[in-house]
Amino acid sequence: MDRIPILKLGDALLVTIQVDMHDRLATALEEDLTNRIATTGARGVLIDISALEIVDSFIGRMLDNIAAVSRVLDANTVVVGMRPAVAITLVELGLELNGVKTALNVERGMALLQHHRSGAPEQAGAMGGADVDDD
């Protein structure tokens, strides 16, 4: 697979990573996603990493870069489905994923994006960068 599909759902883009990421695929995803945000005017990006068993520093930086570019293009990024081992690895690597919100699954991630787009007041711990939605 040389590209990861990007689906448009309303004003959000959904990326489901179903294969092990290698550096070239991660770079292509970053470029494709940036172009899709710009061309569609998407306000949110949801990245499902539930199929990833490991995340190295390059993939972690790629997620951080996607969030940074998304913010510049006026879109929020939510990563869902992070396995505990992946979370531990990211912490051990010292990657903070600034600006990336997290949720347990796609449903909660979409709700988080919807909540942010609706302009509802932020609740402490619910909307900050790299917070986990654990309701």
Short mmCIF file of N, CA and C in Angstrom, two decimals:
data_model
loop_
_atom_site.label_atom_id
_atom_site.label_comp_id
_atom_site.label_asym_id
_atom_site.label_seq_id
_atom_site.Cartn_x
_atom_site.Cartn_y
_atom_site.Cartn_z
N MET A 1 0.85 -1.17 0.00
CA MET A 1 0.00 0.00 0.00
C MET A 1 0.90 1.24 0.00
N ASP A 2 0.65 2.14 -0.94
CA ASP A 2 1.49 3.33 -1.01
C ASP A 2 0.77 4.59 -0.53
N ARG A 3 -0.51 4.48 -0.22
CA ARG A 3 -1.28 5.61 0.31
C ARG A 3 -2.30 5.10 1.32
N ILE A 4 -2.62 5.95 2.28
CA ILE A 4 -3.66 5.62 3.26
C ILE A 4 -4.90 6.42 2.89
N PRO A 5 -6.06 5.77 2.80
CA PRO A 5 -7.28 6.48 2.41
C PRO A 5 -7.67 7.54 3.43
N ILE A 6 -8.19 8.65 2.91
CA ILE A 6 -8.68 9.75 3.74
C ILE A 6 -10.14 9.96 3.36
N LEU A 7 -11.04 9.76 4.31
CA LEU A 7 -12.47 9.90 4.06
C LEU A 7 -12.97 11.24 4.59
N LYS A 8 -13.91 11.84 3.89
CA LYS A 8 -14.51 13.09 4.34
C LYS A 8 -15.86 12.78 4.96
N LEU A 9 -16.05 13.18 6.21
CA LEU A 9 -17.32 13.01 6.92
C LEU A 9 -17.77 14.39 7.38
N GLY A 10 -18.71 14.99 6.68
CA GLY A 10 -19.12 16.35 7.01
C GLY A 10 -17.94 17.29 6.83
N ASP A 11 -17.62 18.03 7.87
CA ASP A 11 -16.47 18.94 7.78
C ASP A 11 -15.23 18.38 8.47
N ALA A 12 -15.19 17.06 8.58
CA ALA A 12 -14.03 16.39 9.19
C ALA A 12 -13.46 15.36 8.21
N LEU A 13 -12.18 15.06 8.40
CA LEU A 13 -11.51 14.02 7.63
C LEU A 13 -11.20 12.86 8.56
N LEU A 14 -11.43 11.65 8.09
CA LEU A 14 -11.19 10.45 8.89
C LEU A 14 -10.09 9.63 8.22
N VAL A 15 -9.05 9.31 9.00
CA VAL A 15 -7.94 8.50 8.54
C VAL A 15 -7.88 7.28 9.44
N THR A 16 -8.00 6.11 8.84
CA THR A 16 -7.89 4.87 9.60
C THR A 16 -6.64 4.15 9.13
N ILE A 17 -5.66 4.08 10.00
CA ILE A 17 -4.39 3.44 9.65
C ILE A 17 -4.52 1.96 9.97
N GLN A 18 -4.56 1.13 8.92
CA GLN A 18 -4.78 -0.31 9.07
C GLN A 18 -3.52 -1.13 8.78
N VAL A 19 -2.43 -0.47 8.46
CA VAL A 19 -1.18 -1.17 8.12
C VAL A 19 -0.06 -0.61 8.97
N ASP A 20 1.02 -1.38 9.08
CA ASP A 20 2.19 -0.87 9.77
C ASP A 20 2.75 0.30 8.97
N MET A 21 3.04 1.37 9.67
CA MET A 21 3.52 2.58 9.01
C MET A 21 5.03 2.51 8.83
N HIS A 22 5.47 2.78 7.62
CA HIS A 22 6.89 2.97 7.38
C HIS A 22 7.07 4.45 7.06
N ASP A 23 8.31 4.92 7.07
CA ASP A 23 8.57 6.35 6.95
C ASP A 23 7.99 6.97 5.68
N ARG A 24 8.13 6.29 4.55
CA ARG A 24 7.63 6.84 3.28
C ARG A 24 6.11 6.97 3.30
N LEU A 25 5.42 5.97 3.86
CA LEU A 25 3.97 5.99 3.95
C LEU A 25 3.51 7.11 4.89
N ALA A 26 4.23 7.29 6.00
CA ALA A 26 3.89 8.36 6.94
C ALA A 26 4.06 9.73 6.30
N THR A 27 5.13 9.91 5.55
CA THR A 27 5.36 11.18 4.86
C THR A 27 4.28 11.44 3.82
N ALA A 28 3.90 10.41 3.07
CA ALA A 28 2.83 10.55 2.07
C ALA A 28 1.51 10.91 2.75
N LEU A 29 1.21 10.28 3.89
CA LEU A 29 -0.02 10.60 4.62
C LEU A 29 -0.02 12.05 5.06
N GLU A 30 1.09 12.51 5.59
CA GLU A 30 1.18 13.90 6.04
C GLU A 30 0.91 14.86 4.88
N GLU A 31 1.51 14.61 3.73
CA GLU A 31 1.30 15.46 2.56
C GLU A 31 -0.14 15.38 2.05
N ASP A 32 -0.67 14.16 1.93
CA ASP A 32 -2.04 13.98 1.45
C ASP A 32 -3.05 14.65 2.37
N LEU A 33 -2.85 14.48 3.66
CA LEU A 33 -3.78 15.05 4.62
C LEU A 33 -3.74 16.57 4.60
N THR A 34 -2.55 17.13 4.50
CA THR A 34 -2.42 18.59 4.41
C THR A 34 -3.16 19.12 3.18
N ASN A 35 -2.98 18.45 2.05
CA ASN A 35 -3.66 18.87 0.82
C ASN A 35 -5.17 18.75 0.95
N ARG A 36 -5.65 17.66 1.56
CA ARG A 36 -7.11 17.46 1.72
C ARG A 36 -7.71 18.49 2.66
N ILE A 37 -7.00 18.84 3.74
CA ILE A 37 -7.51 19.88 4.65
C ILE A 37 -7.66 21.19 3.88
N ALA A 38 -6.64 21.53 3.11
CA ALA A 38 -6.66 22.79 2.36
C ALA A 38 -7.74 22.80 1.29
N THR A 39 -7.90 21.70 0.56
CA THR A 39 -8.87 21.69 -0.55
C THR A 39 -10.31 21.55 -0.09
N THR A 40 -10.53 20.86 1.04
CA THR A 40 -11.91 20.64 1.49
C THR A 40 -12.36 21.64 2.54
N GLY A 41 -11.41 22.35 3.15
CA GLY A 41 -11.77 23.27 4.23
C GLY A 41 -12.19 22.53 5.49
N ALA A 42 -11.69 21.30 5.65
CA ALA A 42 -12.06 20.49 6.81
C ALA A 42 -11.71 21.24 8.10
N ARG A 43 -12.56 21.08 9.10
CA ARG A 43 -12.35 21.72 10.40
C ARG A 43 -11.84 20.74 11.44
N GLY A 44 -11.83 19.46 11.10
CA GLY A 44 -11.35 18.45 12.04
C GLY A 44 -10.68 17.30 11.31
N VAL A 45 -9.74 16.67 12.01
CA VAL A 45 -9.04 15.50 11.49
C VAL A 45 -9.06 14.45 12.58
N LEU A 46 -9.58 13.27 12.25
CA LEU A 46 -9.61 12.18 13.20
C LEU A 46 -8.73 11.06 12.65
N ILE A 47 -7.74 10.66 13.43
CA ILE A 47 -6.80 9.63 13.01
C ILE A 47 -6.97 8.42 13.93
N ASP A 48 -7.40 7.31 13.35
CA ASP A 48 -7.60 6.06 14.10
C ASP A 48 -6.34 5.22 13.99
N ILE A 49 -5.65 5.04 15.13
CA ILE A 49 -4.41 4.26 15.14
C ILE A 49 -4.59 2.94 15.90
N SER A 50 -5.83 2.48 16.02
CA SER A 50 -6.09 1.28 16.82
C SER A 50 -5.41 0.03 16.26
N ALA A 51 -5.08 0.03 14.97
CA ALA A 51 -4.41 -1.14 14.39
C ALA A 51 -2.89 -1.11 14.57
N LEU A 52 -2.36 0.02 15.02
CA LEU A 52 -0.91 0.13 15.21
C LEU A 52 -0.51 -0.48 16.55
N GLU A 53 0.40 -1.41 16.49
CA GLU A 53 0.88 -2.03 17.72
C GLU A 53 2.08 -1.29 18.29
N ILE A 54 2.86 -0.66 17.42
CA ILE A 54 4.00 0.13 17.87
C ILE A 54 4.06 1.44 17.11
N VAL A 55 4.56 2.45 17.77
CA VAL A 55 4.76 3.76 17.16
C VAL A 55 6.18 4.18 17.51
N ASP A 56 6.98 4.46 16.49
CA ASP A 56 8.35 4.91 16.75
C ASP A 56 8.39 6.44 16.78
N SER A 57 9.57 6.98 17.01
CA SER A 57 9.69 8.43 17.14
C SER A 57 9.32 9.15 15.85
N PHE A 58 9.59 8.56 14.69
CA PHE A 58 9.25 9.19 13.43
C PHE A 58 7.74 9.31 13.27
N ILE A 59 7.01 8.24 13.57
CA ILE A 59 5.55 8.26 13.46
C ILE A 59 4.97 9.23 14.49
N GLY A 60 5.53 9.24 15.69
CA GLY A 60 5.09 10.20 16.71
C GLY A 60 5.26 11.63 16.25
N ARG A 61 6.42 11.93 15.66
CA ARG A 61 6.66 13.29 15.14
C ARG A 61 5.72 13.60 13.99
N MET A 62 5.41 12.60 13.16
CA MET A 62 4.48 12.80 12.05
C MET A 62 3.10 13.18 12.58
N LEU A 63 2.63 12.51 13.64
CA LEU A 63 1.34 12.87 14.24
C LEU A 63 1.38 14.29 14.79
N ASP A 64 2.49 14.64 15.42
CA ASP A 64 2.66 16.00 15.94
C ASP A 64 2.67 17.02 14.80
N ASN A 65 3.35 16.70 13.70
CA ASN A 65 3.39 17.60 12.53
C ASN A 65 2.01 17.78 11.92
N ILE A 66 1.27 16.69 11.80
CA ILE A 66 -0.09 16.78 11.25
C ILE A 66 -0.94 17.70 12.10
N ALA A 67 -0.84 17.57 13.42
CA ALA A 67 -1.61 18.44 14.31
C ALA A 67 -1.21 19.90 14.14
N ALA A 68 0.09 20.17 14.01
CA ALA A 68 0.57 21.54 13.86
C ALA A 68 0.07 22.15 12.54
N VAL A 69 0.18 21.39 11.45
CA VAL A 69 -0.28 21.89 10.16
C VAL A 69 -1.80 22.07 10.19
N SER A 70 -2.50 21.14 10.80
CA SER A 70 -3.96 21.24 10.91
C SER A 70 -4.36 22.52 11.63
N ARG A 71 -3.68 22.82 12.73
CA ARG A 71 -3.99 24.04 13.48
C ARG A 71 -3.80 25.28 12.60
N VAL A 72 -2.71 25.31 11.83
CA VAL A 72 -2.45 26.44 10.95
C VAL A 72 -3.57 26.57 9.92
N LEU A 73 -4.12 25.43 9.48
CA LEU A 73 -5.20 25.42 8.49
C LEU A 73 -6.58 25.44 9.14
N ASP A 74 -6.65 25.76 10.44
CA ASP A 74 -7.89 25.91 11.20
C ASP A 74 -8.67 24.61 11.35
N ALA A 75 -7.95 23.52 11.59
CA ALA A 75 -8.59 22.23 11.85
C ALA A 75 -7.99 21.63 13.13
N ASN A 76 -8.82 20.93 13.86
CA ASN A 76 -8.38 20.26 15.09
C ASN A 76 -8.07 18.80 14.78
N THR A 77 -7.12 18.24 15.52
CA THR A 77 -6.73 16.84 15.32
C THR A 77 -7.05 16.03 16.57
N VAL A 78 -7.69 14.88 16.34
CA VAL A 78 -7.96 13.93 17.42
C VAL A 78 -7.41 12.57 16.98
N VAL A 79 -6.64 11.95 17.85
CA VAL A 79 -6.13 10.60 17.62
C VAL A 79 -6.93 9.65 18.50
N VAL A 80 -7.43 8.58 17.89
CA VAL A 80 -8.24 7.63 18.65
C VAL A 80 -7.65 6.23 18.55
N GLY A 81 -8.03 5.39 19.51
CA GLY A 81 -7.66 3.98 19.48
C GLY A 81 -6.24 3.68 19.89
N MET A 82 -5.63 4.58 20.64
CA MET A 82 -4.24 4.37 21.04
C MET A 82 -4.16 3.23 22.05
N ARG A 83 -3.36 2.24 21.73
CA ARG A 83 -3.14 1.11 22.65
C ARG A 83 -2.27 1.57 23.82
N PRO A 84 -2.43 0.95 24.98
CA PRO A 84 -1.61 1.32 26.14
C PRO A 84 -0.11 1.24 25.85
N ALA A 85 0.33 0.22 25.13
CA ALA A 85 1.77 0.09 24.83
C ALA A 85 2.25 1.26 23.97
N VAL A 86 1.41 1.73 23.05
CA VAL A 86 1.76 2.87 22.21
C VAL A 86 1.88 4.13 23.07
N ALA A 87 0.93 4.32 23.97
CA ALA A 87 0.96 5.49 24.86
C ALA A 87 2.23 5.47 25.71
N ILE A 88 2.58 4.31 26.24
CA ILE A 88 3.79 4.19 27.06
C ILE A 88 5.02 4.51 26.23
N THR A 89 5.07 4.00 25.01
CA THR A 89 6.21 4.26 24.13
C THR A 89 6.35 5.75 23.85
N LEU A 90 5.24 6.43 23.55
CA LEU A 90 5.29 7.86 23.27
C LEU A 90 5.82 8.64 24.47
N VAL A 91 5.39 8.25 25.66
CA VAL A 91 5.88 8.91 26.88
C VAL A 91 7.37 8.64 27.06
N GLU A 92 7.78 7.39 26.87
CA GLU A 92 9.20 7.05 27.02
C GLU A 92 10.08 7.77 26.01
N LEU A 93 9.54 8.03 24.82
CA LEU A 93 10.28 8.76 23.80
C LEU A 93 10.28 10.27 24.06
N GLY A 94 9.47 10.71 25.02
CA GLY A 94 9.40 12.13 25.35
C GLY A 94 8.56 12.93 24.37
N LEU A 95 7.69 12.25 23.61
CA LEU A 95 6.83 12.94 22.65
C LEU A 95 5.54 13.37 23.33
N GLU A 96 5.27 14.65 23.31
CA GLU A 96 4.10 15.19 23.99
C GLU A 96 2.88 15.31 23.09
N LEU A 97 3.06 15.31 21.78
CA LEU A 97 1.97 15.47 20.83
C LEU A 97 1.14 16.71 21.15
N ASN A 98 1.80 17.85 21.19
CA ASN A 98 1.13 19.12 21.48
C ASN A 98 0.04 19.38 20.46
N GLY A 99 -1.11 19.76 20.95
CA GLY A 99 -2.22 20.08 20.07
C GLY A 99 -3.01 18.88 19.59
N VAL A 100 -2.59 17.68 19.97
CA VAL A 100 -3.31 16.48 19.58
C VAL A 100 -4.22 16.09 20.73
N LYS A 101 -5.50 16.04 20.46
CA LYS A 101 -6.44 15.54 21.46
C LYS A 101 -6.56 14.04 21.24
N THR A 102 -6.89 13.32 22.28
CA THR A 102 -7.05 11.88 22.15
C THR A 102 -8.40 11.45 22.69
N ALA A 103 -8.90 10.35 22.16
CA ALA A 103 -10.15 9.76 22.63
C ALA A 103 -10.00 8.24 22.50
N LEU A 104 -10.85 7.53 23.20
CA LEU A 104 -10.75 6.07 23.22
C LEU A 104 -11.13 5.42 21.89
N ASN A 105 -12.14 5.97 21.20
CA ASN A 105 -12.61 5.35 19.97
C ASN A 105 -13.11 6.42 19.00
N VAL A 106 -13.49 5.98 17.80
CA VAL A 106 -13.92 6.92 16.76
C VAL A 106 -15.15 7.70 17.19
N GLU A 107 -16.11 7.04 17.81
CA GLU A 107 -17.33 7.71 18.24
C GLU A 107 -17.02 8.87 19.20
N ARG A 108 -16.19 8.61 20.19
CA ARG A 108 -15.83 9.67 21.14
C ARG A 108 -14.97 10.74 20.48
N GLY A 109 -14.12 10.34 19.54
CA GLY A 109 -13.30 11.31 18.82
C GLY A 109 -14.15 12.26 18.00
N MET A 110 -15.15 11.72 17.29
CA MET A 110 -16.03 12.57 16.50
C MET A 110 -16.84 13.50 17.41
N ALA A 111 -17.26 12.99 18.56
CA ALA A 111 -17.99 13.83 19.52
C ALA A 111 -17.09 14.96 20.02
N LEU A 112 -15.82 14.67 20.24
CA LEU A 112 -14.87 15.69 20.68
C LEU A 112 -14.70 16.77 19.61
N LEU A 113 -14.58 16.36 18.36
CA LEU A 113 -14.48 17.33 17.26
C LEU A 113 -15.76 18.15 17.16
N GLN A 114 -16.90 17.50 17.26
CA GLN A 114 -18.20 18.19 17.19
C GLN A 114 -18.33 19.20 18.32
N HIS A 115 -17.92 18.80 19.51
CA HIS A 115 -17.97 19.68 20.68
C HIS A 115 -17.14 20.94 20.44
N HIS A 116 -15.96 20.75 19.88
CA HIS A 116 -15.09 21.89 19.64
C HIS A 116 -15.66 22.80 18.56
N ARG A 117 -16.21 22.22 17.49
CA ARG A 117 -16.77 23.02 16.39
C ARG A 117 -18.01 23.77 16.82
N SER A 118 -18.76 23.23 17.79
CA SER A 118 -20.00 23.88 18.21
C SER A 118 -19.73 25.13 19.03
N GLY A 119 -18.47 25.32 19.43
CA GLY A 119 -18.13 26.49 20.22
C GLY A 119 -18.53 26.37 21.67
N ALA A 120 -18.86 25.16 22.11
CA ALA A 120 -19.22 24.95 23.50
C ALA A 120 -18.03 25.28 24.38
N PRO A 121 -18.28 25.83 25.57
CA PRO A 121 -17.15 26.16 26.45
C PRO A 121 -16.35 24.92 26.79
N GLU A 122 -15.04 25.10 26.85
CA GLU A 122 -14.17 23.98 27.18
C GLU A 122 -14.28 23.64 28.65
N GLN A 123 -14.29 22.34 28.92
CA GLN A 123 -14.29 21.87 30.29
C GLN A 123 -12.86 21.53 30.66
N ALA A 124 -12.50 21.75 31.89
CA ALA A 124 -11.13 21.46 32.34
C ALA A 124 -10.79 20.01 32.05
N GLY A 125 -9.67 19.81 31.34
CA GLY A 125 -9.21 18.46 31.07
C GLY A 125 -9.88 17.78 29.90
N ALA A 126 -10.96 18.35 29.35
CA ALA A 126 -11.67 17.68 28.29
C ALA A 126 -11.21 18.11 26.90
N MET A 127 -10.64 19.29 26.77
CA MET A 127 -10.33 19.77 25.43
C MET A 127 -8.88 20.19 25.24
N GLY A 128 -8.05 20.13 26.25
CA GLY A 128 -6.67 20.58 26.11
C GLY A 128 -5.85 19.64 25.26
N GLY A 129 -4.66 20.08 24.90
CA GLY A 129 -3.77 19.27 24.07
C GLY A 129 -3.36 17.99 24.78
N ALA A 130 -3.38 16.92 24.06
CA ALA A 130 -2.94 15.60 24.50
C ALA A 130 -3.67 15.08 25.72
N ASP A 131 -4.90 15.54 25.94
CA ASP A 131 -5.71 15.01 27.02
C ASP A 131 -6.41 13.76 26.55
N VAL A 132 -6.74 12.90 27.46
CA VAL A 132 -7.43 11.66 27.13
C VAL A 132 -8.88 11.79 27.56
N ASP A 133 -9.80 11.46 26.65
CA ASP A 133 -11.21 11.44 26.95
C ASP A 133 -11.52 10.08 27.56
N ASP A 134 -11.73 10.04 28.85
CA ASP A 134 -11.91 8.74 29.50
C ASP A 134 -13.24 8.63 30.24
N ASP A 135 -14.29 9.24 29.67
CA ASP A 135 -15.62 9.16 30.29
C ASP A 135 -16.11 7.75 30.38
#
